[in-house]
PDB file of C-alpha atoms in Angstrom:
ATOM      1  CA  UNK A  99     148.199 -53.243 -70.261  1.00  0.00           C
ATOM      2  CA  UNK A 100     148.610 -50.571 -73.692  1.00  0.00           C
ATOM      3  CA  UNK A 101     145.990 -50.501 -75.927  1.00  0.00           C
ATOM      4  CA  UNK A 102     148.112 -51.068 -79.103  1.00  0.00           C
ATOM      5  CA  UNK A 103     147.850 -55.197 -77.356  1.00  0.00           C
ATOM      6  CA  UNK A 104     144.342 -54.542 -77.221  1.00  0.00           C
ATOM      7  CA  UNK A 105     144.213 -53.023 -80.851  1.00  0.00           C
ATOM      8  CA  UNK A 106     146.553 -55.893 -81.889  1.00  0.00           C
ATOM      9  CA  UNK A 107     144.635 -58.802 -80.440  1.00  0.00           C
ATOM     10  CA  UNK A 108     141.342 -57.794 -81.798  1.00  0.00           C
ATOM     11  CA  UNK A 109     143.474 -57.223 -85.799  1.00  0.00           C
ATOM     12  CA  UNK A 110     145.205 -60.462 -85.152  1.00  0.00           C
ATOM     13  CA  UNK A 111     141.705 -62.601 -84.607  1.00  0.00           C
ATOM     14  CA  UNK A 112     140.258 -61.187 -87.341  1.00  0.00           C
ATOM     15  CA  UNK A 113     142.618 -62.031 -89.665  1.00  0.00           C
ATOM     16  CA  UNK A 114     144.050 -65.167 -88.806  1.00  0.00           C
ATOM     17  CA  UNK A 115     140.201 -66.087 -88.406  1.00  0.00           C
ATOM     18  CA  UNK A 116     140.724 -67.257 -85.455  1.00  0.00           C
ATOM     19  CA  UNK A 117     137.739 -66.456 -82.393  1.00  0.00           C
ATOM     20  CA  UNK A 118     138.716 -64.416 -79.305  1.00  0.00           C
ATOM     21  CA  UNK A 119     137.276 -66.275 -76.384  1.00  0.00           C
ATOM     22  CA  UNK A 120     137.511 -69.027 -78.387  1.00  0.00           C
ATOM     23  CA  UNK A 121     140.306 -69.998 -80.336  1.00  0.00           C
ATOM     24  CA  UNK A 122     142.838 -66.877 -78.925  1.00  0.00           C
ATOM     25  CA  UNK A 123     143.581 -65.945 -75.999  1.00  0.00           C
ATOM     26  CA  UNK A 124     144.648 -62.263 -74.753  1.00  0.00           C
ATOM     27  CA  UNK A 125     147.416 -62.808 -72.171  1.00  0.00           C
ATOM     28  CA  UNK A 126     147.696 -66.052 -70.559  1.00  0.00           C
ATOM     29  CA  UNK A 127     145.354 -68.871 -71.360  1.00  0.00           C
ATOM     30  CA  UNK A 128     142.602 -68.767 -68.619  1.00  0.00           C
ATOM     31  CA  UNK A 129     141.793 -72.364 -66.897  1.00  0.00           C
ATOM     32  CA  UNK A 130     139.185 -73.020 -68.843  1.00  0.00           C
ATOM     33  CA  UNK A 131     140.496 -72.437 -72.178  1.00  0.00           C
ATOM     34  CA  UNK A 132     140.014 -75.254 -74.788  1.00  0.00           C
ATOM     35  CA  UNK A 133     142.909 -78.034 -76.204  1.00  0.00           C
ATOM     36  CA  UNK A 134     143.269 -76.297 -79.017  1.00  0.00           C
ATOM     37  CA  UNK A 135     144.245 -72.673 -78.678  1.00  0.00           C
ATOM     38  CA  UNK A 136     146.834 -69.832 -79.182  1.00  0.00           C
ATOM     39  CA  UNK A 137     147.919 -66.942 -76.462  1.00  0.00           C
ATOM     40  CA  UNK A 138     148.620 -63.846 -76.811  1.00  0.00           C
ATOM     41  CA  UNK A 139     151.068 -62.078 -74.134  1.00  0.00           C
ATOM     42  CA  UNK A 140     151.948 -58.501 -74.735  1.00  0.00           C
ATOM     43  CA  UNK A 141     156.034 -58.675 -73.213  1.00  0.00           C
ATOM     44  CA  UNK A 142     156.541 -54.851 -72.734  1.00  0.00           C
ATOM     45  CA  UNK A 143     159.157 -53.038 -75.264  1.00  0.00           C
ATOM     46  CA  UNK A 144     160.936 -50.254 -76.421  1.00  0.00           C
ATOM     47  CA  UNK A 145     159.365 -46.510 -75.676  1.00  0.00           C
ATOM     48  CA  UNK A 146     158.881 -43.695 -78.399  1.00  0.00           C
ATOM     49  CA  UNK A 147     161.773 -42.235 -79.040  1.00  0.00           C
ATOM     50  CA  UNK A 148     162.252 -38.682 -81.210  1.00  0.00           C
ATOM     51  CA  UNK A 149     164.354 -40.981 -83.556  1.00  0.00           C
ATOM     52  CA  UNK A 150     163.405 -44.590 -84.338  1.00  0.00           C
ATOM     53  CA  UNK A 151     160.080 -45.915 -84.461  1.00  0.00           C
ATOM     54  CA  UNK A 152     158.578 -47.505 -81.690  1.00  0.00           C
ATOM     55  CA  UNK A 153     159.213 -51.581 -80.304  1.00  0.00           C
ATOM     56  CA  UNK A 154     157.096 -53.154 -78.548  1.00  0.00           C
ATOM     57  CA  UNK A 155     156.899 -56.516 -78.180  1.00  0.00           C
ATOM     58  CA  UNK A 156     154.566 -59.897 -77.733  1.00  0.00           C
ATOM     59  CA  UNK A 157     154.811 -63.523 -77.799  1.00  0.00           C
ATOM     60  CA  UNK A 158     152.249 -66.410 -78.907  1.00  0.00           C
ATOM     61  CA  UNK A 159     152.086 -69.043 -77.709  1.00  0.00           C
ATOM     62  CA  UNK A 160     149.858 -72.558 -79.781  1.00  0.00           C
ATOM     63  CA  UNK A 161     148.851 -75.259 -77.756  1.00  0.00           C
ATOM     64  CA  UNK A 162     147.187 -78.590 -79.403  1.00  0.00           C
ATOM     65  CA  UNK A 163     146.482 -82.294 -78.799  1.00  0.00           C
ATOM     66  CA  UNK A 164     148.840 -83.157 -81.074  1.00  0.00           C
ATOM     67  CA  UNK A 165     152.283 -81.177 -82.367  1.00  0.00           C
ATOM     68  CA  UNK A 166     150.043 -80.778 -85.969  1.00  0.00           C
ATOM     69  CA  UNK A 167     146.938 -79.174 -84.707  1.00  0.00           C
ATOM     70  CA  UNK A 168     149.810 -76.530 -82.481  1.00  0.00           C
ATOM     71  CA  UNK A 169     151.576 -76.057 -85.991  1.00  0.00           C
ATOM     72  CA  UNK A 170     148.407 -74.794 -87.572  1.00  0.00           C
ATOM     73  CA  UNK A 171     147.352 -72.684 -85.291  1.00  0.00           C
ATOM     74  CA  UNK A 172     151.021 -70.673 -85.419  1.00  0.00           C
ATOM     75  CA  UNK A 173     151.357 -70.730 -88.719  1.00  0.00           C
ATOM     76  CA  UNK A 174     148.072 -68.815 -89.234  1.00  0.00           C
ATOM     77  CA  UNK A 175     149.863 -67.031 -86.809  1.00  0.00           C
ATOM     78  CA  UNK A 176     153.083 -66.377 -88.685  1.00  0.00           C
ATOM     79  CA  UNK A 177     151.277 -65.420 -92.162  1.00  0.00           C
ATOM     80  CA  UNK A 178     148.974 -62.544 -91.381  1.00  0.00           C
ATOM     81  CA  UNK A 179     151.922 -60.756 -89.508  1.00  0.00           C
ATOM     82  CA  UNK A 180     154.249 -61.932 -92.266  1.00  0.00           C
ATOM     83  CA  UNK A 181     151.455 -60.556 -94.439  1.00  0.00           C
ATOM     84  CA  UNK A 182     150.732 -57.754 -93.436  1.00  0.00           C
ATOM     85  CA  UNK A 183     153.337 -54.032 -92.972  1.00  0.00           C
ATOM     86  CA  UNK A 184     152.046 -51.026 -93.002  1.00  0.00           C
ATOM     87  CA  UNK A 185     148.753 -51.466 -91.871  1.00  0.00           C
ATOM     88  CA  UNK A 186     146.407 -49.225 -89.996  1.00  0.00           C
ATOM     89  CA  UNK A 187     146.112 -50.315 -85.521  1.00  0.00           C
ATOM     90  CA  UNK A 188     143.536 -48.260 -84.657  1.00  0.00           C
ATOM     91  CA  UNK A 189     145.368 -44.689 -84.817  1.00  0.00           C
ATOM     92  CA  UNK A 190     148.924 -46.418 -85.061  1.00  0.00           C
ATOM     93  CA  UNK A 191     149.941 -47.867 -87.789  1.00  0.00           C
ATOM     94  CA  UNK A 192     152.700 -51.459 -87.590  1.00  0.00           C
ATOM     95  CA  UNK A 193     155.002 -50.797 -89.573  1.00  0.00           C
ATOM     96  CA  UNK A 194     156.582 -54.189 -89.852  1.00  0.00           C
ATOM     97  CA  UNK A 195     157.197 -57.632 -87.470  1.00  0.00           C
ATOM     98  CA  UNK A 196     160.023 -59.817 -86.673  1.00  0.00           C
ATOM     99  CA  UNK A 197     159.862 -63.218 -85.683  1.00  0.00           C
ATOM    100  CA  UNK A 198     162.264 -64.880 -83.255  1.00  0.00           C
ATOM    101  CA  UNK A 199     162.988 -67.874 -81.011  1.00  0.00           C
ATOM    102  CA  UNK A 200     160.448 -69.593 -82.283  1.00  0.00           C
ATOM    103  CA  UNK A 201     159.098 -73.352 -82.192  1.00  0.00           C
ATOM    104  CA  UNK A 202     158.273 -76.005 -79.818  1.00  0.00           C
ATOM    105  CA  UNK A 203     158.142 -75.571 -76.158  1.00  0.00           C
ATOM    106  CA  UNK A 204     157.053 -78.949 -74.675  1.00  0.00           C
ATOM    107  CA  UNK A 205     154.272 -79.862 -73.684  1.00  0.00           C
ATOM    108  CA  UNK A 206     152.497 -78.070 -70.795  1.00  0.00           C
ATOM    109  CA  UNK A 207     151.075 -79.885 -67.876  1.00  0.00           C
ATOM    110  CA  UNK A 208     147.728 -82.010 -69.306  1.00  0.00           C
ATOM    111  CA  UNK A 209     150.340 -83.433 -72.062  1.00  0.00           C
ATOM    112  CA  UNK A 210     148.889 -80.170 -74.973  1.00  0.00           C
ATOM    113  CA  UNK A 211     151.680 -79.334 -76.900  1.00  0.00           C
ATOM    114  CA  UNK A 212     152.877 -76.008 -77.363  1.00  0.00           C
ATOM    115  CA  UNK A 213     154.745 -74.047 -79.867  1.00  0.00           C
ATOM    116  CA  UNK A 214     155.549 -70.703 -78.948  1.00  0.00           C
ATOM    117  CA  UNK A 215     157.298 -67.471 -80.988  1.00  0.00           C
ATOM    118  CA  UNK A 216     158.136 -64.288 -79.840  1.00  0.00           C
ATOM    119  CA  UNK A 217     157.609 -61.075 -82.065  1.00  0.00           C
ATOM    120  CA  UNK A 218     158.884 -57.331 -82.641  1.00  0.00           C
ATOM    121  CA  UNK A 219     156.923 -55.393 -83.484  1.00  0.00           C
ATOM    122  CA  UNK A 220     157.806 -51.416 -85.885  1.00  0.00           C
ATOM    123  CA  UNK A 221     154.851 -48.690 -85.227  1.00  0.00           C
ATOM    124  CA  UNK A 222     154.639 -45.602 -85.000  1.00  0.00           C
ATOM    125  CA  UNK A 223     154.097 -44.913 -81.661  1.00  0.00           C
ATOM    126  CA  UNK A 224     153.072 -47.001 -78.560  1.00  0.00           C
ATOM    127  CA  UNK A 225     150.434 -45.248 -76.955  1.00  0.00           C
TER     128      UNK A 225
END
């Protein structure tokens, strides 16, 4: 995965108050993940172009024992991304983020409720 993925994950965990490996995971949920947790999944995106900013994409999936728990986690992530722009992530700058395809996606195999949101970022570069 890209370096930006790791920097974004660390930054999002710190800003949201979620704890890496407890509340938020980089990549899909591991088998032993708790019932109430989020996963940040890197989806790649448009690479650098001399006349445009880079457009990386990622997905956030939040789950909980109730719909309210899962939605509350997603709202934490939304709040961080909506409130922070023109922010440094390591040696690159997060210029903006745009949410799409957000909402309730159902229950997983253990009956936990899940919400998902996809994000398109504008960054000064990917690598």
